[in-house]
Amino acid sequence: LKVGGYKDFVHATSLLDLMELHTNPKKESSSSLKCYAAVLNGWCKSRSMGAEVKAEEILNRMKSRDVRHYNNVMNRIANNGKPNAGLEAERLLDELISSYKSEGINATIAPNRNSFNTVIKAYANAKGGRNGAQNAQRILGMMEDP
């Protein structure tokens, strides 16, 4: 299965822009959620430079998100190999944990094992990143008590 190119994803993102112009900003239908998820998935699978930034932009535009959406973006970040990949992925994990803790017993979204493993992978893949092993160990400890 061939993943589309950069221009295809830019075009798909532009279609989301149009969709947002012509829909009620307070509501997100299940069909629009599927559109966001499809574009997000495309950016996450893209090998284009900066695709992780575009993926996170789409994630932030989504009104309804679940742990899979966060995990996909964190995985794209983990695979970019940049020195700060671990920090970027951990920032999203922290956002996920904060959301979970603020919602308490009514939480609809919670980090899972894959969330933590992906951040550890980001630290492991970071080229030239400092303290990767210590940060990975710290994230492992967070799995016990997020």
Short mmCIF file of N, CA and C in Angstrom, two decimals:
data_model
loop_
_atom_site.label_atom_id
_atom_site.label_comp_id
_atom_site.label_asym_id
_atom_site.label_seq_id
_atom_site.Cartn_x
_atom_site.Cartn_y
_atom_site.Cartn_z
N LEU A 1 0.85 -1.18 0.00
CA LEU A 1 0.00 0.00 0.00
C LEU A 1 0.89 1.24 0.00
N LYS A 2 0.76 2.03 -1.02
CA LYS A 2 1.58 3.23 -1.13
C LYS A 2 0.90 4.37 -0.39
N VAL A 3 1.68 5.06 0.42
CA VAL A 3 1.18 6.23 1.13
C VAL A 3 1.37 7.43 0.21
N GLY A 4 0.38 8.34 0.21
CA GLY A 4 0.43 9.50 -0.65
C GLY A 4 1.62 10.40 -0.34
N GLY A 5 1.86 11.32 -1.23
CA GLY A 5 2.97 12.24 -1.07
C GLY A 5 2.57 13.50 -0.33
N TYR A 6 3.54 14.34 -0.12
CA TYR A 6 3.36 15.57 0.62
C TYR A 6 2.21 16.41 0.06
N LYS A 7 2.18 16.56 -1.27
CA LYS A 7 1.14 17.37 -1.90
C LYS A 7 -0.25 16.81 -1.63
N ASP A 8 -0.37 15.48 -1.62
CA ASP A 8 -1.66 14.84 -1.34
C ASP A 8 -2.14 15.18 0.07
N PHE A 9 -1.22 15.18 1.03
CA PHE A 9 -1.60 15.46 2.41
C PHE A 9 -1.91 16.94 2.62
N VAL A 10 -1.20 17.80 1.91
CA VAL A 10 -1.50 19.23 1.98
C VAL A 10 -2.90 19.46 1.41
N HIS A 11 -3.21 18.79 0.30
CA HIS A 11 -4.54 18.92 -0.30
C HIS A 11 -5.61 18.40 0.66
N ALA A 12 -5.39 17.26 1.27
CA ALA A 12 -6.35 16.70 2.23
C ALA A 12 -6.55 17.64 3.42
N THR A 13 -5.47 18.27 3.87
CA THR A 13 -5.57 19.23 4.97
C THR A 13 -6.38 20.44 4.54
N SER A 14 -6.22 20.87 3.30
CA SER A 14 -7.00 21.99 2.77
C SER A 14 -8.48 21.65 2.73
N LEU A 15 -8.79 20.40 2.42
CA LEU A 15 -10.19 19.96 2.43
C LEU A 15 -10.77 20.03 3.84
N LEU A 16 -9.95 19.71 4.85
CA LEU A 16 -10.41 19.87 6.23
C LEU A 16 -10.71 21.34 6.54
N ASP A 17 -9.86 22.23 6.01
CA ASP A 17 -10.09 23.67 6.20
C ASP A 17 -11.45 24.06 5.64
N LEU A 18 -11.75 23.60 4.44
CA LEU A 18 -13.05 23.90 3.82
C LEU A 18 -14.19 23.31 4.63
N MET A 19 -14.00 22.10 5.09
CA MET A 19 -15.04 21.44 5.89
C MET A 19 -15.34 22.25 7.15
N GLU A 20 -14.28 22.78 7.78
CA GLU A 20 -14.45 23.58 8.99
C GLU A 20 -15.21 24.87 8.70
N LEU A 21 -15.00 25.44 7.52
CA LEU A 21 -15.70 26.67 7.15
C LEU A 21 -17.20 26.47 7.00
N HIS A 22 -17.58 25.26 6.59
CA HIS A 22 -18.98 25.00 6.25
C HIS A 22 -19.72 24.12 7.26
N THR A 23 -19.15 23.95 8.44
CA THR A 23 -19.83 23.16 9.47
C THR A 23 -19.92 23.95 10.76
N ASN A 24 -20.79 23.51 11.63
CA ASN A 24 -20.97 24.15 12.93
C ASN A 24 -19.72 23.90 13.77
N PRO A 25 -19.04 24.97 14.20
CA PRO A 25 -17.79 24.80 14.95
C PRO A 25 -17.97 24.14 16.32
N LYS A 26 -19.20 24.13 16.83
CA LYS A 26 -19.43 23.55 18.15
C LYS A 26 -19.70 22.05 18.09
N LYS A 27 -19.94 21.54 16.89
CA LYS A 27 -20.25 20.12 16.74
C LYS A 27 -19.21 19.45 15.86
N GLU A 28 -18.97 18.19 16.16
CA GLU A 28 -18.10 17.39 15.30
C GLU A 28 -18.83 16.07 15.06
N SER A 29 -19.28 15.87 13.84
CA SER A 29 -20.01 14.65 13.52
C SER A 29 -19.06 13.47 13.42
N SER A 30 -19.63 12.28 13.46
CA SER A 30 -18.78 11.09 13.34
C SER A 30 -18.10 11.04 11.97
N SER A 31 -18.78 11.55 10.94
CA SER A 31 -18.14 11.55 9.61
C SER A 31 -17.00 12.55 9.55
N SER A 32 -17.13 13.72 10.21
CA SER A 32 -16.01 14.66 10.20
C SER A 32 -14.85 14.12 11.04
N LEU A 33 -15.16 13.42 12.13
CA LEU A 33 -14.11 12.80 12.93
C LEU A 33 -13.33 11.79 12.09
N LYS A 34 -14.03 11.04 11.26
CA LYS A 34 -13.36 10.09 10.37
C LYS A 34 -12.46 10.81 9.37
N CYS A 35 -12.89 11.97 8.90
CA CYS A 35 -12.06 12.75 7.97
C CYS A 35 -10.78 13.22 8.66
N TYR A 36 -10.94 13.76 9.87
CA TYR A 36 -9.76 14.20 10.61
C TYR A 36 -8.83 13.01 10.86
N ALA A 37 -9.39 11.89 11.28
CA ALA A 37 -8.58 10.71 11.59
C ALA A 37 -7.84 10.21 10.35
N ALA A 38 -8.49 10.27 9.19
CA ALA A 38 -7.85 9.81 7.95
C ALA A 38 -6.68 10.71 7.58
N VAL A 39 -6.87 12.02 7.68
CA VAL A 39 -5.79 12.96 7.35
C VAL A 39 -4.66 12.83 8.37
N LEU A 40 -5.03 12.70 9.64
CA LEU A 40 -4.03 12.50 10.69
C LEU A 40 -3.21 11.25 10.42
N ASN A 41 -3.88 10.17 10.09
CA ASN A 41 -3.20 8.92 9.80
C ASN A 41 -2.25 9.06 8.60
N GLY A 42 -2.69 9.79 7.59
CA GLY A 42 -1.83 10.02 6.42
C GLY A 42 -0.56 10.76 6.79
N TRP A 43 -0.69 11.85 7.57
CA TRP A 43 0.50 12.60 7.99
C TRP A 43 1.40 11.73 8.86
N CYS A 44 0.80 10.90 9.71
CA CYS A 44 1.61 10.04 10.59
C CYS A 44 2.38 8.98 9.81
N LYS A 45 1.85 8.54 8.69
CA LYS A 45 2.54 7.54 7.88
C LYS A 45 3.50 8.16 6.86
N SER A 46 3.38 9.44 6.67
CA SER A 46 4.22 10.13 5.69
C SER A 46 5.68 10.13 6.12
N ARG A 47 6.56 10.02 5.15
CA ARG A 47 8.00 10.11 5.39
C ARG A 47 8.50 11.54 5.11
N SER A 48 7.58 12.43 4.78
CA SER A 48 7.97 13.81 4.47
C SER A 48 8.54 14.50 5.69
N MET A 49 9.53 15.33 5.46
CA MET A 49 10.12 16.10 6.54
C MET A 49 9.06 17.04 7.11
N GLY A 50 8.94 17.06 8.41
CA GLY A 50 7.98 17.93 9.07
C GLY A 50 6.58 17.34 9.17
N ALA A 51 6.39 16.11 8.74
CA ALA A 51 5.06 15.50 8.79
C ALA A 51 4.55 15.39 10.23
N GLU A 52 5.48 15.21 11.18
CA GLU A 52 5.06 15.11 12.58
C GLU A 52 4.44 16.42 13.08
N VAL A 53 4.93 17.54 12.55
CA VAL A 53 4.37 18.85 12.93
C VAL A 53 2.95 18.97 12.37
N LYS A 54 2.78 18.60 11.11
CA LYS A 54 1.45 18.64 10.49
C LYS A 54 0.49 17.71 11.21
N ALA A 55 0.97 16.52 11.59
CA ALA A 55 0.13 15.56 12.30
C ALA A 55 -0.34 16.15 13.64
N GLU A 56 0.56 16.79 14.34
CA GLU A 56 0.19 17.37 15.63
C GLU A 56 -0.79 18.53 15.44
N GLU A 57 -0.64 19.29 14.37
CA GLU A 57 -1.59 20.37 14.08
C GLU A 57 -2.99 19.80 13.88
N ILE A 58 -3.09 18.69 13.14
CA ILE A 58 -4.39 18.06 12.92
C ILE A 58 -4.94 17.54 14.26
N LEU A 59 -4.10 16.91 15.05
CA LEU A 59 -4.52 16.42 16.36
C LEU A 59 -5.11 17.56 17.19
N ASN A 60 -4.47 18.70 17.18
CA ASN A 60 -4.94 19.84 17.97
C ASN A 60 -6.24 20.43 17.44
N ARG A 61 -6.52 20.22 16.17
CA ARG A 61 -7.76 20.71 15.59
C ARG A 61 -8.95 19.80 15.88
N MET A 62 -8.67 18.57 16.23
CA MET A 62 -9.74 17.60 16.48
C MET A 62 -10.43 17.90 17.81
N LYS A 63 -11.76 17.91 17.78
CA LYS A 63 -12.51 18.14 19.02
C LYS A 63 -12.62 16.84 19.83
N SER A 64 -12.73 15.74 19.13
CA SER A 64 -12.81 14.42 19.78
C SER A 64 -11.55 13.64 19.42
N ARG A 65 -10.81 13.27 20.44
CA ARG A 65 -9.56 12.52 20.22
C ARG A 65 -9.58 11.30 21.12
N ASP A 66 -8.88 10.29 20.70
CA ASP A 66 -8.70 9.15 21.59
C ASP A 66 -7.22 8.80 21.66
N VAL A 67 -6.91 7.83 22.47
CA VAL A 67 -5.51 7.49 22.72
C VAL A 67 -4.79 7.06 21.44
N ARG A 68 -5.52 6.44 20.51
CA ARG A 68 -4.89 6.02 19.25
C ARG A 68 -4.38 7.22 18.46
N HIS A 69 -5.14 8.32 18.48
CA HIS A 69 -4.70 9.51 17.75
C HIS A 69 -3.40 10.05 18.35
N TYR A 70 -3.36 10.13 19.68
CA TYR A 70 -2.14 10.58 20.35
C TYR A 70 -0.98 9.63 20.05
N ASN A 71 -1.24 8.33 20.17
CA ASN A 71 -0.18 7.34 19.94
C ASN A 71 0.37 7.41 18.52
N ASN A 72 -0.51 7.64 17.54
CA ASN A 72 -0.05 7.75 16.15
C ASN A 72 0.90 8.93 15.98
N VAL A 73 0.54 10.07 16.58
CA VAL A 73 1.40 11.26 16.45
C VAL A 73 2.71 11.03 17.20
N MET A 74 2.63 10.46 18.40
CA MET A 74 3.86 10.19 19.16
C MET A 74 4.76 9.21 18.40
N ASN A 75 4.17 8.24 17.72
CA ASN A 75 4.95 7.28 16.94
C ASN A 75 5.65 7.97 15.77
N ARG A 76 4.95 8.89 15.11
CA ARG A 76 5.57 9.63 14.00
C ARG A 76 6.75 10.45 14.51
N ILE A 77 6.56 11.07 15.68
CA ILE A 77 7.65 11.84 16.30
C ILE A 77 8.81 10.91 16.63
N ALA A 78 8.49 9.74 17.19
CA ALA A 78 9.53 8.78 17.59
C ALA A 78 10.36 8.33 16.40
N ASN A 79 9.74 8.26 15.24
CA ASN A 79 10.43 7.77 14.06
C ASN A 79 11.19 8.86 13.30
N ASN A 80 11.08 10.13 13.74
CA ASN A 80 11.77 11.17 12.99
C ASN A 80 13.26 11.24 13.32
N GLY A 81 13.67 10.65 14.46
CA GLY A 81 15.09 10.57 14.81
C GLY A 81 15.74 11.87 15.23
N LYS A 82 14.96 12.93 15.37
CA LYS A 82 15.54 14.21 15.78
C LYS A 82 16.01 14.13 17.23
N PRO A 83 17.00 14.93 17.60
CA PRO A 83 17.52 14.90 18.98
C PRO A 83 16.46 15.17 20.05
N ASN A 84 15.45 15.97 19.71
CA ASN A 84 14.42 16.31 20.70
C ASN A 84 13.16 15.45 20.57
N ALA A 85 13.24 14.35 19.83
CA ALA A 85 12.06 13.50 19.61
C ALA A 85 11.47 12.99 20.92
N GLY A 86 12.33 12.58 21.83
CA GLY A 86 11.84 12.09 23.11
C GLY A 86 11.07 13.15 23.88
N LEU A 87 11.61 14.35 23.91
CA LEU A 87 10.93 15.46 24.60
C LEU A 87 9.60 15.80 23.95
N GLU A 88 9.57 15.81 22.62
CA GLU A 88 8.32 16.12 21.91
C GLU A 88 7.26 15.06 22.18
N ALA A 89 7.65 13.80 22.11
CA ALA A 89 6.69 12.72 22.37
C ALA A 89 6.23 12.74 23.83
N GLU A 90 7.16 13.02 24.72
CA GLU A 90 6.80 13.07 26.15
C GLU A 90 5.84 14.22 26.43
N ARG A 91 5.98 15.32 25.72
CA ARG A 91 5.06 16.45 25.90
C ARG A 91 3.62 16.02 25.57
N LEU A 92 3.46 15.24 24.50
CA LEU A 92 2.12 14.73 24.17
C LEU A 92 1.63 13.73 25.21
N LEU A 93 2.54 12.89 25.70
CA LEU A 93 2.16 11.95 26.75
C LEU A 93 1.70 12.71 27.99
N ASP A 94 2.41 13.76 28.35
CA ASP A 94 2.02 14.59 29.51
C ASP A 94 0.64 15.20 29.30
N GLU A 95 0.37 15.65 28.08
CA GLU A 95 -0.95 16.20 27.75
C GLU A 95 -2.03 15.14 27.94
N LEU A 96 -1.75 13.95 27.49
CA LEU A 96 -2.68 12.83 27.61
C LEU A 96 -2.91 12.49 29.08
N ILE A 97 -1.86 12.44 29.86
CA ILE A 97 -1.97 12.14 31.29
C ILE A 97 -2.74 13.24 32.01
N SER A 98 -2.46 14.50 31.70
CA SER A 98 -3.17 15.63 32.33
C SER A 98 -4.66 15.57 32.04
N SER A 99 -4.99 15.28 30.80
CA SER A 99 -6.40 15.16 30.42
C SER A 99 -7.07 14.04 31.20
N TYR A 100 -6.38 12.92 31.31
CA TYR A 100 -6.90 11.77 32.06
C TYR A 100 -7.12 12.12 33.53
N LYS A 101 -6.14 12.77 34.14
CA LYS A 101 -6.24 13.11 35.56
C LYS A 101 -7.30 14.17 35.83
N SER A 102 -7.45 15.12 34.92
CA SER A 102 -8.43 16.19 35.15
C SER A 102 -9.86 15.69 35.01
N GLU A 103 -10.07 14.65 34.21
CA GLU A 103 -11.41 14.11 34.04
C GLU A 103 -11.78 13.12 35.14
N GLY A 104 -10.80 12.62 35.87
CA GLY A 104 -11.06 11.70 36.98
C GLY A 104 -11.77 10.44 36.53
N ILE A 105 -12.77 10.05 37.31
CA ILE A 105 -13.48 8.79 37.06
C ILE A 105 -14.25 8.81 35.75
N ASN A 106 -14.54 9.99 35.23
CA ASN A 106 -15.29 10.12 33.97
C ASN A 106 -14.36 10.20 32.76
N ALA A 107 -13.11 9.88 32.94
CA ALA A 107 -12.13 10.00 31.86
C ALA A 107 -12.53 9.16 30.66
N THR A 108 -12.51 9.78 29.51
CA THR A 108 -12.82 9.08 28.26
C THR A 108 -11.56 8.71 27.50
N ILE A 109 -10.44 9.22 27.96
CA ILE A 109 -9.18 8.98 27.28
C ILE A 109 -8.10 8.76 28.33
N ALA A 110 -7.35 7.72 28.16
CA ALA A 110 -6.28 7.40 29.12
C ALA A 110 -5.08 6.85 28.37
N PRO A 111 -3.89 7.18 28.83
CA PRO A 111 -2.71 6.61 28.19
C PRO A 111 -2.69 5.10 28.39
N ASN A 112 -2.16 4.38 27.41
CA ASN A 112 -2.04 2.94 27.55
C ASN A 112 -0.57 2.53 27.43
N ARG A 113 -0.31 1.26 27.50
CA ARG A 113 1.06 0.76 27.43
C ARG A 113 1.77 1.24 26.17
N ASN A 114 1.05 1.26 25.07
CA ASN A 114 1.64 1.71 23.81
C ASN A 114 2.07 3.18 23.89
N SER A 115 1.32 3.99 24.61
CA SER A 115 1.67 5.41 24.77
C SER A 115 3.05 5.55 25.41
N PHE A 116 3.27 4.82 26.50
CA PHE A 116 4.55 4.88 27.21
C PHE A 116 5.68 4.27 26.38
N ASN A 117 5.39 3.12 25.77
CA ASN A 117 6.41 2.46 24.94
C ASN A 117 6.86 3.33 23.77
N THR A 118 5.93 4.08 23.21
CA THR A 118 6.26 4.94 22.08
C THR A 118 7.18 6.08 22.50
N VAL A 119 6.96 6.63 23.70
CA VAL A 119 7.84 7.69 24.19
C VAL A 119 9.23 7.12 24.48
N ILE A 120 9.28 5.92 25.05
CA ILE A 120 10.58 5.27 25.28
C ILE A 120 11.30 5.06 23.95
N LYS A 121 10.55 4.63 22.93
CA LYS A 121 11.13 4.45 21.60
C LYS A 121 11.65 5.78 21.04
N ALA A 122 10.93 6.87 21.31
CA ALA A 122 11.36 8.18 20.83
C ALA A 122 12.71 8.55 21.45
N TYR A 123 12.86 8.29 22.74
CA TYR A 123 14.15 8.56 23.39
C TYR A 123 15.24 7.66 22.82
N ALA A 124 14.91 6.42 22.55
CA ALA A 124 15.89 5.47 22.01
C ALA A 124 16.32 5.84 20.59
N ASN A 125 15.39 6.37 19.79
CA ASN A 125 15.67 6.70 18.39
C ASN A 125 16.29 8.08 18.20
N ALA A 126 16.27 8.91 19.24
CA ALA A 126 16.75 10.28 19.10
C ALA A 126 18.24 10.29 18.80
N LYS A 127 18.58 10.85 17.66
CA LYS A 127 19.98 10.93 17.26
C LYS A 127 20.65 12.07 18.01
N GLY A 128 21.68 11.74 18.75
CA GLY A 128 22.41 12.77 19.47
C GLY A 128 21.71 13.27 20.71
N GLY A 129 20.57 12.65 21.06
CA GLY A 129 19.84 13.07 22.25
C GLY A 129 20.62 12.72 23.50
N ARG A 130 20.51 13.52 24.51
CA ARG A 130 21.24 13.31 25.75
C ARG A 130 20.33 12.61 26.77
N ASN A 131 20.96 11.78 27.58
CA ASN A 131 20.28 11.12 28.70
C ASN A 131 19.10 10.26 28.26
N GLY A 132 19.18 9.68 27.08
CA GLY A 132 18.10 8.84 26.57
C GLY A 132 17.77 7.68 27.48
N ALA A 133 18.79 7.00 28.00
CA ALA A 133 18.55 5.84 28.87
C ALA A 133 17.88 6.25 30.17
N GLN A 134 18.33 7.36 30.75
CA GLN A 134 17.72 7.82 32.01
C GLN A 134 16.27 8.26 31.78
N ASN A 135 16.04 8.94 30.67
CA ASN A 135 14.67 9.37 30.37
C ASN A 135 13.76 8.17 30.10
N ALA A 136 14.28 7.18 29.40
CA ALA A 136 13.49 5.97 29.14
C ALA A 136 13.15 5.27 30.45
N GLN A 137 14.11 5.21 31.36
CA GLN A 137 13.87 4.61 32.68
C GLN A 137 12.81 5.40 33.45
N ARG A 138 12.86 6.71 33.36
CA ARG A 138 11.88 7.56 34.04
C ARG A 138 10.48 7.33 33.48
N ILE A 139 10.37 7.22 32.15
CA ILE A 139 9.07 6.97 31.52
C ILE A 139 8.55 5.60 31.94
N LEU A 140 9.44 4.63 32.01
CA LEU A 140 9.05 3.30 32.49
C LEU A 140 8.46 3.38 33.89
N GLY A 141 9.07 4.19 34.74
CA GLY A 141 8.54 4.39 36.09
C GLY A 141 7.18 5.07 36.10
N MET A 142 6.94 5.94 35.11
CA MET A 142 5.65 6.61 35.02
C MET A 142 4.51 5.65 34.71
N MET A 143 4.84 4.53 34.08
CA MET A 143 3.80 3.55 33.75
C MET A 143 3.14 3.03 35.02
N GLU A 144 3.88 2.97 36.09
CA GLU A 144 3.34 2.49 37.37
C GLU A 144 2.28 3.44 37.91
N ASP A 145 2.56 4.74 37.80
CA ASP A 145 1.64 5.74 38.33
C ASP A 145 1.66 6.96 37.42
N PRO A 146 0.81 6.95 36.38
CA PRO A 146 0.82 8.08 35.44
C PRO A 146 0.34 9.30 36.09
#
